Coordinates of C-alpha atoms in Angstrom, one line a residue:
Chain W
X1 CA 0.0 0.0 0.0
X2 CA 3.1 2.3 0.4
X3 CA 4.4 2.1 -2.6
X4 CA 1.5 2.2 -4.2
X5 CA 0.8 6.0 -2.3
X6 CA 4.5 6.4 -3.4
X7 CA 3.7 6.4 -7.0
X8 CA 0.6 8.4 -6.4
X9 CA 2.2 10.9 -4.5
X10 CA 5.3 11.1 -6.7
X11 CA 2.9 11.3 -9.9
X12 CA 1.5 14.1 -8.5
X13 CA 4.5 15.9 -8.5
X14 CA 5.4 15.1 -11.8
X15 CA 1.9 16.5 -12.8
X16 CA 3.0 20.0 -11.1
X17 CA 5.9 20.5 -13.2
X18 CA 5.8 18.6 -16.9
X19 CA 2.5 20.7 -17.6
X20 CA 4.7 23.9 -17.2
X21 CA 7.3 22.3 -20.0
X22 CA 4.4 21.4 -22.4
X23 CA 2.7 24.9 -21.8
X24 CA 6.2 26.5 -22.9
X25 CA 6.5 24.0 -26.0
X26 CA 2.9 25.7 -26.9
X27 CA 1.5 21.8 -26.8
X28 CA -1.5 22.8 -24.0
X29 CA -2.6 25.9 -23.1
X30 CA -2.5 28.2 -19.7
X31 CA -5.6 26.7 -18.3
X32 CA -4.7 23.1 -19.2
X33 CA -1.7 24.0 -17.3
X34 CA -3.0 25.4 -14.1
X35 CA -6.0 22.2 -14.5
X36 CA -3.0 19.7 -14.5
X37 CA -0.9 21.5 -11.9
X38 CA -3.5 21.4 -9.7
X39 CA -4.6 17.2 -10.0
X40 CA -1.0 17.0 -9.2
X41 CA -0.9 19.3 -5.8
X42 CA -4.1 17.3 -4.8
X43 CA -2.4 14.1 -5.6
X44 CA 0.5 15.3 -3.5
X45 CA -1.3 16.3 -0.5
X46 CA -3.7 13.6 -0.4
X47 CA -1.4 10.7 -0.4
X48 CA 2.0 12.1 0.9
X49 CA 0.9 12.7 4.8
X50 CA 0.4 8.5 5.0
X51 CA 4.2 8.0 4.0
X52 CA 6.2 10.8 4.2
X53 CA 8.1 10.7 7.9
X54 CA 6.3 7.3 9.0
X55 CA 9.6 5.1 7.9
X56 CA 11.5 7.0 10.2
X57 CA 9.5 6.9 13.2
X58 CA 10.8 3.5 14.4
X59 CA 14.6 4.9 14.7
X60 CA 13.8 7.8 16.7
Chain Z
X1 CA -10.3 15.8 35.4
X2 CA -11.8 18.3 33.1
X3 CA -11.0 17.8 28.9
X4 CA -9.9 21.8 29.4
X5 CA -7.3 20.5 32.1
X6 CA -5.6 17.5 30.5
X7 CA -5.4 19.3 27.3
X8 CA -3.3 22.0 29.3
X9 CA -1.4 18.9 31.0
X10 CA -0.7 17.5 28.0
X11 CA 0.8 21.2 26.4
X12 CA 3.0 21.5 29.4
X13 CA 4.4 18.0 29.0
X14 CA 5.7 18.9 25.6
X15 CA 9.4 19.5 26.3
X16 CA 11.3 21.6 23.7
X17 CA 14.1 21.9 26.0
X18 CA 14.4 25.7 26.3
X19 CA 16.9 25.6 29.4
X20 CA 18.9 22.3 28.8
X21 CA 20.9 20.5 26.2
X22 CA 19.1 18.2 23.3
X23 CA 19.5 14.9 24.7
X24 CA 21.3 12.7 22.1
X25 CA 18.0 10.3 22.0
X26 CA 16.0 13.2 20.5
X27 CA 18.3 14.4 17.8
X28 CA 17.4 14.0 13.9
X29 CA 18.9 12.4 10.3
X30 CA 20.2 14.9 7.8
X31 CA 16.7 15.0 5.5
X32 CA 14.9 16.1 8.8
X33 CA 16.8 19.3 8.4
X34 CA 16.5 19.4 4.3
X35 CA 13.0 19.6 4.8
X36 CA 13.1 22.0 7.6
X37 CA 15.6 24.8 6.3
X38 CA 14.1 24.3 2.8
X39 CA 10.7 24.5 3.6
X40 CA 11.4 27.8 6.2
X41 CA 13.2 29.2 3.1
X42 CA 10.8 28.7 0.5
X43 CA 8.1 30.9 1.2
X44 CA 5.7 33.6 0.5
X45 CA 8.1 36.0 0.9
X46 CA 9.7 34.4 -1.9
X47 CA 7.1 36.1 -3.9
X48 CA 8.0 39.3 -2.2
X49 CA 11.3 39.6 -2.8
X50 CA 12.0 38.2 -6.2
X51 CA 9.8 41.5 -7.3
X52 CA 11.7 43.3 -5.2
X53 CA 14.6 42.9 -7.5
X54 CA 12.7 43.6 -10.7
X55 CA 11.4 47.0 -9.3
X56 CA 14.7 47.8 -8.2
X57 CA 16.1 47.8 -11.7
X58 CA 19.0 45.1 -10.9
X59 CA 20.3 44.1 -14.3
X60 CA 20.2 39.9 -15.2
X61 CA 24.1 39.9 -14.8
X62 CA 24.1 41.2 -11.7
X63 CA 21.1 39.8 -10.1
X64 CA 22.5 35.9 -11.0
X65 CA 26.3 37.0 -10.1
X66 CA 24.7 37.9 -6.8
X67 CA 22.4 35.6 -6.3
X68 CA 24.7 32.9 -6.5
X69 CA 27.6 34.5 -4.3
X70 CA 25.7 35.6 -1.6
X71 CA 23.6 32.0 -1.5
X72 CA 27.4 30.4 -1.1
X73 CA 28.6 33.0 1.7
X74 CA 24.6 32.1 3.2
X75 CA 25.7 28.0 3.1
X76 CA 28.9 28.6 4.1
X77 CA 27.7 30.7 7.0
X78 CA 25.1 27.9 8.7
X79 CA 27.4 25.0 7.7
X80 CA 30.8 26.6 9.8
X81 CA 29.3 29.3 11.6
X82 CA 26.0 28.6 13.6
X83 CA 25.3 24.6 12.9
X84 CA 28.8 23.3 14.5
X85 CA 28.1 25.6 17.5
X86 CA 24.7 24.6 17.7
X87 CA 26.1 20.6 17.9
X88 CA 28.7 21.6 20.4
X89 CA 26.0 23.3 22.8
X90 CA 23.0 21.7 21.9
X91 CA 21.5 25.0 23.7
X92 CA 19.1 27.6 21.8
X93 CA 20.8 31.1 21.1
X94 CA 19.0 32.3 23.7
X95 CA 19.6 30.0 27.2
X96 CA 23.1 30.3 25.8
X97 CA 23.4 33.7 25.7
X98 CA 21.8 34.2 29.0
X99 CA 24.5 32.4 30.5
X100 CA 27.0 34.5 29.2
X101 CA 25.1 38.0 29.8
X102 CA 22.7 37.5 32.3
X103 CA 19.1 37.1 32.7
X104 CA 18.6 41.3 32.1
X105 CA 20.5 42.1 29.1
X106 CA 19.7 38.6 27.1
X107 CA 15.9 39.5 27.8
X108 CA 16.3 42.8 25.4
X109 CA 17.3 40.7 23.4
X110 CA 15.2 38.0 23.3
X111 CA 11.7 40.7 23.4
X112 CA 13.3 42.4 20.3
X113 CA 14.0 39.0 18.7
X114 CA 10.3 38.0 19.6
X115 CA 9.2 40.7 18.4
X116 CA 10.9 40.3 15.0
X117 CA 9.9 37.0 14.5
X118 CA 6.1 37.5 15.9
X119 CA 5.9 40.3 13.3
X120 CA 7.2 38.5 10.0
X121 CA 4.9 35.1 11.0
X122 CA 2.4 37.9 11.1
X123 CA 2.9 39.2 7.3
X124 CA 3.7 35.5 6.4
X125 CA -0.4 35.2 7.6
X126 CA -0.9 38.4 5.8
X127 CA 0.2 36.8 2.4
X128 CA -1.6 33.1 3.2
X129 CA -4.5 35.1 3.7
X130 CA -3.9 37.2 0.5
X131 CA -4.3 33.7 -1.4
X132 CA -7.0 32.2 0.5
X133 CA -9.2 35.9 -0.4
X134 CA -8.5 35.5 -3.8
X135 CA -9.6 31.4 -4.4
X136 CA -12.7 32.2 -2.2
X137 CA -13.4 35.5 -4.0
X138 CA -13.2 37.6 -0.9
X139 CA -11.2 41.3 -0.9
X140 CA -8.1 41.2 -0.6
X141 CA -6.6 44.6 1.4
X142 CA -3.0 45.8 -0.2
X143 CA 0.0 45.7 1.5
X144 CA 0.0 49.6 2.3
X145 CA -3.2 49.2 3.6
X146 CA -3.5 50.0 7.4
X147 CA -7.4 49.4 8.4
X148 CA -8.9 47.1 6.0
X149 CA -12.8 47.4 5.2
X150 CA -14.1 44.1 5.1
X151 CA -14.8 41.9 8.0
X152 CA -13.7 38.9 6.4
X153 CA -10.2 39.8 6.4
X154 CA -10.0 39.6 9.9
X155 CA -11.8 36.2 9.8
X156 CA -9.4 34.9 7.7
X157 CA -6.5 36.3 10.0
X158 CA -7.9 34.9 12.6
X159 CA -8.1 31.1 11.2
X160 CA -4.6 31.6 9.3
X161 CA -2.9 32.8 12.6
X162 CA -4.8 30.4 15.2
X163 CA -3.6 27.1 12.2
X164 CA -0.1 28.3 12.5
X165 CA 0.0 28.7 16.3
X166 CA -1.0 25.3 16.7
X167 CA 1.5 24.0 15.0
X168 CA 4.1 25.8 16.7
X169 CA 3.0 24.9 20.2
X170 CA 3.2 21.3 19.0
X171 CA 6.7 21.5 18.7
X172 CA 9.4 21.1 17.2
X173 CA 8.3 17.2 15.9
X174 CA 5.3 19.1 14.3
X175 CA 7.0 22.4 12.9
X176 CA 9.4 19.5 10.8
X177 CA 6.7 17.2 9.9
X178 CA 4.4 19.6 8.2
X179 CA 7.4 21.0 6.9
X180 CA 8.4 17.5 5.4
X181 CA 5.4 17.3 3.5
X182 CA 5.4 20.2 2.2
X183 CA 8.5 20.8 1.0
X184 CA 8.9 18.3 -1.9
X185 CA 6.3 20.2 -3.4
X186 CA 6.7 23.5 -3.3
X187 CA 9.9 24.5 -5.3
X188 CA 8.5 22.6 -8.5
X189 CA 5.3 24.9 -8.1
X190 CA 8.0 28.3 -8.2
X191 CA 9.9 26.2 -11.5
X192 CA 6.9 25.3 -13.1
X193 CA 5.4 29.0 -12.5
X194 CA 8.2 30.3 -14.2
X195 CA 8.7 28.1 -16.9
X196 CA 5.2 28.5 -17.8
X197 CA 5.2 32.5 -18.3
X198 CA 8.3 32.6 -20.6
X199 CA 6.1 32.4 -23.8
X200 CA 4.2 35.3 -22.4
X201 CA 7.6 37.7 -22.2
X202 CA 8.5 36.5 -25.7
X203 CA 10.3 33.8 -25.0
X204 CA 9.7 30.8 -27.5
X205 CA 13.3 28.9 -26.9
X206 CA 15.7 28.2 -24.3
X207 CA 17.9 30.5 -26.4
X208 CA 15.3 33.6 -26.3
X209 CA 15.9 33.9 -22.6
X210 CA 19.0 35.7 -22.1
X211 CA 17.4 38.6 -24.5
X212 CA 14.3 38.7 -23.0
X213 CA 15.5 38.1 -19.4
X214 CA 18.0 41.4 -20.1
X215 CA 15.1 43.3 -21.9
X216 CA 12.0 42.5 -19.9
X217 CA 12.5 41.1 -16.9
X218 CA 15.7 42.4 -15.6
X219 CA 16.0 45.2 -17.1
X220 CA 19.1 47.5 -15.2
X221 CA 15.9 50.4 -15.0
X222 CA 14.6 50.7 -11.8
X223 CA 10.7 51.4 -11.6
X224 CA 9.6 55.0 -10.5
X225 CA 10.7 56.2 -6.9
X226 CA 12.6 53.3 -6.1
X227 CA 16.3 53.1 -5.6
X228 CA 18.5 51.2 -7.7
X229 CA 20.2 48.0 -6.8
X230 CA 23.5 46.2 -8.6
X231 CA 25.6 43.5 -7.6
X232 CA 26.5 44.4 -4.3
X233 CA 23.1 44.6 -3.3
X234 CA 21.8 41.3 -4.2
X235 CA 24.7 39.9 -3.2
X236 CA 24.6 41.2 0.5
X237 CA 20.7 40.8 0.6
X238 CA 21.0 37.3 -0.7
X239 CA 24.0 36.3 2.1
X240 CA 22.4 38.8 4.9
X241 CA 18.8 38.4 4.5
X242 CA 19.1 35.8 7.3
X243 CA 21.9 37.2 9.5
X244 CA 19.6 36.4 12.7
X245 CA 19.8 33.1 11.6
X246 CA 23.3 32.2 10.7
X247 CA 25.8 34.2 11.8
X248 CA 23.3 36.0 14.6
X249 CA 22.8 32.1 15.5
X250 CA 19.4 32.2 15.7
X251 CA 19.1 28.6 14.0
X252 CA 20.6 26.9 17.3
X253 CA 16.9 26.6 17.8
X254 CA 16.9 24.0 15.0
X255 CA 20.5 22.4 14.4
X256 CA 20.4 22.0 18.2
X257 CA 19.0 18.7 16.9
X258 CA 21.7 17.6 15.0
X259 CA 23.6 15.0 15.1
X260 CA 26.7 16.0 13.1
X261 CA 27.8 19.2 13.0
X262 CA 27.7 19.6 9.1
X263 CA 24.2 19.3 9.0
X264 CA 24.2 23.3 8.6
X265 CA 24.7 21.8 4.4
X266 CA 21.1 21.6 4.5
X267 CA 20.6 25.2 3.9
X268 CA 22.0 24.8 0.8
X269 CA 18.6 23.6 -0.3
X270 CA 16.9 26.4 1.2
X271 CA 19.2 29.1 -0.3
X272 CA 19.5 27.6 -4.0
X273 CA 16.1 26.2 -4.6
X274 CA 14.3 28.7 -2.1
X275 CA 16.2 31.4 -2.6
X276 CA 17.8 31.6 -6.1
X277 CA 15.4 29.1 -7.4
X278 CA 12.1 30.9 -6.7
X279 CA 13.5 34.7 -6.3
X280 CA 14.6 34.2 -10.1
X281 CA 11.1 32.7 -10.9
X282 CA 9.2 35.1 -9.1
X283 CA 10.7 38.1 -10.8
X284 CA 9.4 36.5 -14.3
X285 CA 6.2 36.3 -12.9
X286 CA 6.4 40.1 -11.5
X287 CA 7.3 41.0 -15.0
X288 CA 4.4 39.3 -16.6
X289 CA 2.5 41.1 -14.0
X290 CA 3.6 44.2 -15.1
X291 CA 3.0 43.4 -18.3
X292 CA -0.4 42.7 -17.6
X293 CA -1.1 46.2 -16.3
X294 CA -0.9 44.8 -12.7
X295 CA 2.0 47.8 -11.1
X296 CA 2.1 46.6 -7.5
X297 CA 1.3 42.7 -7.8
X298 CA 0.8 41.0 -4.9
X299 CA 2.1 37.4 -3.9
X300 CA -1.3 35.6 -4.6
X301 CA -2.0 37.9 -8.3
X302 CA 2.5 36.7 -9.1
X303 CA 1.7 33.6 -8.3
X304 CA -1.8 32.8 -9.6
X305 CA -0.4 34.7 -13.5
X306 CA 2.0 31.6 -13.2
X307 CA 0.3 28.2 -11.7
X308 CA -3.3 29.1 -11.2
X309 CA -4.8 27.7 -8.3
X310 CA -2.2 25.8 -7.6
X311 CA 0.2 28.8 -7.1
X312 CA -2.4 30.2 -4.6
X313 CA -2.1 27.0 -2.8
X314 CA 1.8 27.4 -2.7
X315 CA 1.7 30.9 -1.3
X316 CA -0.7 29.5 1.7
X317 CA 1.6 26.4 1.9
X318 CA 4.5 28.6 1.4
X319 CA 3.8 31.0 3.7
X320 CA 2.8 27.9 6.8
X321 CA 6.0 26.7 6.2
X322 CA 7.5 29.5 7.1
X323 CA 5.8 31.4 10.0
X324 CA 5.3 28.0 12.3
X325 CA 9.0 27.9 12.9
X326 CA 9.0 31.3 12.9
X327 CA 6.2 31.3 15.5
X328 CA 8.0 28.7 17.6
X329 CA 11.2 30.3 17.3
X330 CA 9.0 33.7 18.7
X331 CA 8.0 31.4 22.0
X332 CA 10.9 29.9 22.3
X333 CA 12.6 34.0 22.7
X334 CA 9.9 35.5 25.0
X335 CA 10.2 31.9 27.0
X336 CA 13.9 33.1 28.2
X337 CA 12.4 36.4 29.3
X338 CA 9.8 34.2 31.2
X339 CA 11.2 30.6 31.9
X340 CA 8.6 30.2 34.6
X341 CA 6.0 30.6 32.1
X342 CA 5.0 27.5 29.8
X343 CA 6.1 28.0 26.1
X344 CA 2.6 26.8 24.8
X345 CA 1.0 29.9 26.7
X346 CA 3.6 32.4 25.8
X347 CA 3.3 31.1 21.8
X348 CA -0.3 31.1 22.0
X349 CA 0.0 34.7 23.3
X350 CA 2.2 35.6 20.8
X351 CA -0.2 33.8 18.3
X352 CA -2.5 36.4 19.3
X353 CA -0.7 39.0 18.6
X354 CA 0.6 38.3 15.4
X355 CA -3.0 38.0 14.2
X356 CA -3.7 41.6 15.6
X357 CA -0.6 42.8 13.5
X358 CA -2.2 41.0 10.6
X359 CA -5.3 42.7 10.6
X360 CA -3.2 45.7 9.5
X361 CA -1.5 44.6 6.8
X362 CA 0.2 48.6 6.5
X363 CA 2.0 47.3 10.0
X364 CA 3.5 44.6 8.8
X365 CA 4.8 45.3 5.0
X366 CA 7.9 47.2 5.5
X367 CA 9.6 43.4 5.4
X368 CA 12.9 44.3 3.8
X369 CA 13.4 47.3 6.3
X370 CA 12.5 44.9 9.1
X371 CA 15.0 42.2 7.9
X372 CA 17.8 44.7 7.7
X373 CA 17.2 46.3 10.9
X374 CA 17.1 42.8 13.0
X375 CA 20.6 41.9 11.1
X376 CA 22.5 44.6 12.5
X377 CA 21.0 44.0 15.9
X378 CA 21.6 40.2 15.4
X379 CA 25.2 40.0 13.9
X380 CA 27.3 41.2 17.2
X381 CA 25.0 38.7 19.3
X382 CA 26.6 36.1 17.4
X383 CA 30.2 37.2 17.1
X384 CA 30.0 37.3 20.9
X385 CA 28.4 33.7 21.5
X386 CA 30.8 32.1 19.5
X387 CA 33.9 33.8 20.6
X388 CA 32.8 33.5 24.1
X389 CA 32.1 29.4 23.4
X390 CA 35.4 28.7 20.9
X391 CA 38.0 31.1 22.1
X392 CA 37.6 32.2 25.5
X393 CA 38.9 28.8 26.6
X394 CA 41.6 28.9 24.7
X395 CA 43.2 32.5 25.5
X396 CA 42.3 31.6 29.5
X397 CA 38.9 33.6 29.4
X398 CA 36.0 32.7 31.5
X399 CA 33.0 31.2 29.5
X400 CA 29.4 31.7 30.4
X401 CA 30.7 34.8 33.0
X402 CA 27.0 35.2 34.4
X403 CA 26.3 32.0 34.9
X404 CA 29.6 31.1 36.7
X405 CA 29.0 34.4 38.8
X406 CA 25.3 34.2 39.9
X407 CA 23.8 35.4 37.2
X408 CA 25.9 38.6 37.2
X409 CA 25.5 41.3 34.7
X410 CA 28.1 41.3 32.0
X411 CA 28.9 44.7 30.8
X412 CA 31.1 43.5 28.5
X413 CA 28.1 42.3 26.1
X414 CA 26.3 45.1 26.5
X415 CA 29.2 47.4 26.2
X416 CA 29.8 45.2 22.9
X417 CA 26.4 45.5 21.5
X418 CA 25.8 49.1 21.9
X419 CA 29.0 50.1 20.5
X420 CA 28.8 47.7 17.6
X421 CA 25.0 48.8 16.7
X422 CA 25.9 52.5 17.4
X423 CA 29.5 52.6 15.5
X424 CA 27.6 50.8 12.4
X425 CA 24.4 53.2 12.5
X426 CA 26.8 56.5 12.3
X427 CA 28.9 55.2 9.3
X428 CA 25.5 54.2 7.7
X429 CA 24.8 57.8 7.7
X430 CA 28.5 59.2 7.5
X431 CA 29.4 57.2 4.3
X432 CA 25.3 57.6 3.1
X433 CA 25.6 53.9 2.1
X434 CA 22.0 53.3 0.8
X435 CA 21.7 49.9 2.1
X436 CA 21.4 48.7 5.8
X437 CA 22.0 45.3 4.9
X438 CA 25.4 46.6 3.9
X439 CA 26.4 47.2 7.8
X440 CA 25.8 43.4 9.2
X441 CA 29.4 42.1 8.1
X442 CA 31.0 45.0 9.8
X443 CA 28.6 44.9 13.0
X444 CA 29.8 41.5 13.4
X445 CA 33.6 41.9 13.0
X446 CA 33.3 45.5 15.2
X447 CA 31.6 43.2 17.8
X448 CA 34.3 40.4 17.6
X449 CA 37.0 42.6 17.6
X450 CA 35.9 44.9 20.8
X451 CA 34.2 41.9 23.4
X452 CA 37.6 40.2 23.8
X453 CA 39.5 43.5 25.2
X454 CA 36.3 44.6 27.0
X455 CA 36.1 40.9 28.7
X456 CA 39.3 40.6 29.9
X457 CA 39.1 44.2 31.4
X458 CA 35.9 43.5 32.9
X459 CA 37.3 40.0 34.6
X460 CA 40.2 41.4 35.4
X461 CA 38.8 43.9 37.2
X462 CA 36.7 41.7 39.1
X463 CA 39.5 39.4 40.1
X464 CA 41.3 42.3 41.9
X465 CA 37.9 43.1 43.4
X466 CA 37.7 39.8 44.8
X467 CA 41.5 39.8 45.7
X468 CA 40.9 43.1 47.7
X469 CA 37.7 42.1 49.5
X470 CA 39.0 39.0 51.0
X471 CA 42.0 40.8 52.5

């Protein structure tokens, strides 16, 4: 189930950043953009809090 | 027991160890500290300051030349200046300094660093709030702005202020995890921002940007009434705009925790991907602004030209990140003032006021005079901590003089600080330098070079005060 959230999470990063590169190489335009960019921070946000600092909580 | 009492119970059982070293069982890894110093570095203000440096007419030479010298002098200050202290002590700047100068002279400084910090997690409220007006549709007061007109802005202060006080009273183990989430995402929001408003400045190609960057961004023409910056001011700004923090030592608070001492690397994340990174993206944004017709954008209008909704949820994110360790590092000051006092009532406190000072955004917006003034109060604090804590045992000088002398006044400090700030103030205005950030580096070295004499004296002189009394 991690890794699965992993690749959600990390997929939503992606989808903040590689809409900015298409945008500039005129392939989508500025709303298509800001849509994408923002499925990505949701992404992000939604899955990231389950994984992000709970690997490390056993060694403190 | 009443809910309202363990609650309180359970806020005075978190121990941030404000008057005792870190334990080694509580100290964190390296990417603890990443996320930490890049999260508190990448902020709203980001999209404050990158602006800042369009207006002021810096040309693209200059602004990048800078940008990247004075990020390296900002790295290299954390990594051999205030982390390896920070390991050796494992104390915050402020016990520390208490048991060098006393309880009476460190608790100026401590209400004038609590005050600094209450007041910028109060305009990093300001800007979340800025964002959170414009997705919901609801006014949004300007930065000059004193009395705002709607009600709802004070609402919204209210809830921004009251999120980011929690988190601050939680801790330190809070202030990191929230910053741990958060910072993964944020710098790609500033790149993609940027890359996505090139085509709007004319630039189709990677090989258009230089041109434009020279001949619409950056342009070496500073904008009506404001002064004009070069190299030397981006440089200092970039290496001094956290003096408190680095060489003023501030950021014990946080590498307190480490457990090596080159754990003060990690700010390299927050000065080239927070700092050069998202200053450099913001300024393409502010010029697409002003391209737009928009001639004093605000953080939330830069941000939303770039990334949409998305950008608006950066500068909320953005502007968390930064103003919950700010907010904790504000309790954790006014707690040395007050060390009977539990730090989840004196932040809470402080909480409160920091949402009065947003609901006057005019209070609050003079940042870059702020940051300036704090780092000349700031830099002979830390020449003094970390002369008193690496030479003074070496040259046969006693450390921590108040504490070793029952809590004693030391004059030498206060002689030292007043003489530094003072000294640096008058050739401000004797050599009309036009920048205040210009005066930290000397503040520091004036203070370094004038608490060594001025110690010895003083101990001196109390040894043959002693010698005389007994006989």
């Amino acid at each position: 189930m991690n890794a699965v959230l992993k690749i959600i999470s990390f997929s939503g990063l992606v989808l903040t950043v590689l809409p900015s590169v298409l945008m500039f190489n005129s392939k989508i335009n500025f709303q298509q953009h800001a849509d994408y960019m923002l499925l990505g921070t949701i992404l992000w946000f939604v899955t990231a809090p389950f994984w992000i600092g709970k690997e490390n909580k056993n060694k403190i | 027991m009443s809910e309202n009492q363990s609650i309180a119970e359970a806020l005075d059982h978190i121990n941030e160890y404000e008057r005792e070293p870190v334990p080694q069982s509580k100290t964190k890894g390296f990417k603890d500290f990443l996320a930490m110093v890049a999260g508190e570095h990448i902020a709203g203000t980001e999209f404050v300051i990158g602006p800042l440096f369009v207006l002021h007419g810096v040309t693209a030479t200059n602004l990048i030349l800078g940008l990247l010298v004075g990020n390296i002098l900002a790295t290299l200050s954390w990594t051999f200046i205030c982390a390896p202290l920070a390991v050796k002590t494992r104390l915050t700047l402020f016990y520390q300094l208490e048991k060098i100068c006393g309880y009476k002279l460190v608790s100026v400084f401590n209400a004038i660093s609590g005050l600094q910090a209450c007041v910028f997690a109060a305009f990093m409220a300001v800007v979340s709030a800025g964002a959170i007006s414009l997705v919901i549709g609801l006014p949004t007061p300007s930065f000059t702005e004193m009395v705002p007109k709607n009600f709802s802005w004070f609402v919204l202060i209210t809830i921004v202020t009251g999120l980011i006080t929690v988190i601050a009273i939680l801790g330190i183990d809070w202030v990191s995890r929230f910053a741990k989430i958060s910072t993964p995402w944020l710098p790609w929001v500033f790149l993609a921002a940027g890359i996505a408003t090139l085509p709007s400045l004319g630039v189709e190609n990677i090989n258009d940007f230089w041109q434009v960057a020279n001949t619409k961004i950056w342009t070496g023409v500073a904008a009506a009434g404001m002064q004009q910056y070069n190299f030397w001011h981006i440089m200092f700004f970039a290496w001094l705009a956290n003096t408190a923090m680095h060489i003023g030592l501030s950021d014990m608070f946080i590498y307190r925790y480490a457990k090596k001492p080159y754990y003060g690397l990690a700010s390299i994340g927050g000065m080239f991907i927070g700092h050069f990174m998202a200053w450099v993206a913001s300024g393409i944004l502010c010029a697409a602004a002003l391209q737009a017709g928009i001639n004093d954008p605000t953080p939330a209008q830069v941000a939303f030209i770039g990334a949409g909704m998305a950008g608006l949820i950066c500068v909320v994110i953005a502007g968390w990140t930064t103003a919950n360790p700010t907010l904790y590092r504000a309790g954790l000051a006014i707690q040395g003032i007050l060390p009977n006092t539990k730090r989840w009532k004196i932040t809470l406190w402080l909480g409160v006021a920091a949402a009065l000072m947003g609901f006057f955004p005019g209070i609050v917006s003079r940042l870059d005079a702020l940051l300036a003034i704090f780092a000349l109060i700031a830099a002979p604090v830390g020449a003094v901590v970390l002369l008193d804590v690496y030479l003074f045992p070496k040259i046969g000088l006693q450390q921590n003089f108040s504490h070793e002398n029952n809590g004693g006044f030391n004059s030498a400090v206060a002689a030292t600080w007043v003489i530094s700030m003072a000294t640096c103030y008058l050739l401000y205005i004797w050599l009309e330098v036009d920048f205040f950030f210009f005066m930290a580096i000397p503040g520091w070295f004036i203070a370094a070079f004038i608490y060594v004499p001025l110690s010895w004296w003083m101990q001196k002189r109390k040894m043959v005060n002693q010698l005389v009394t007994s006989k």
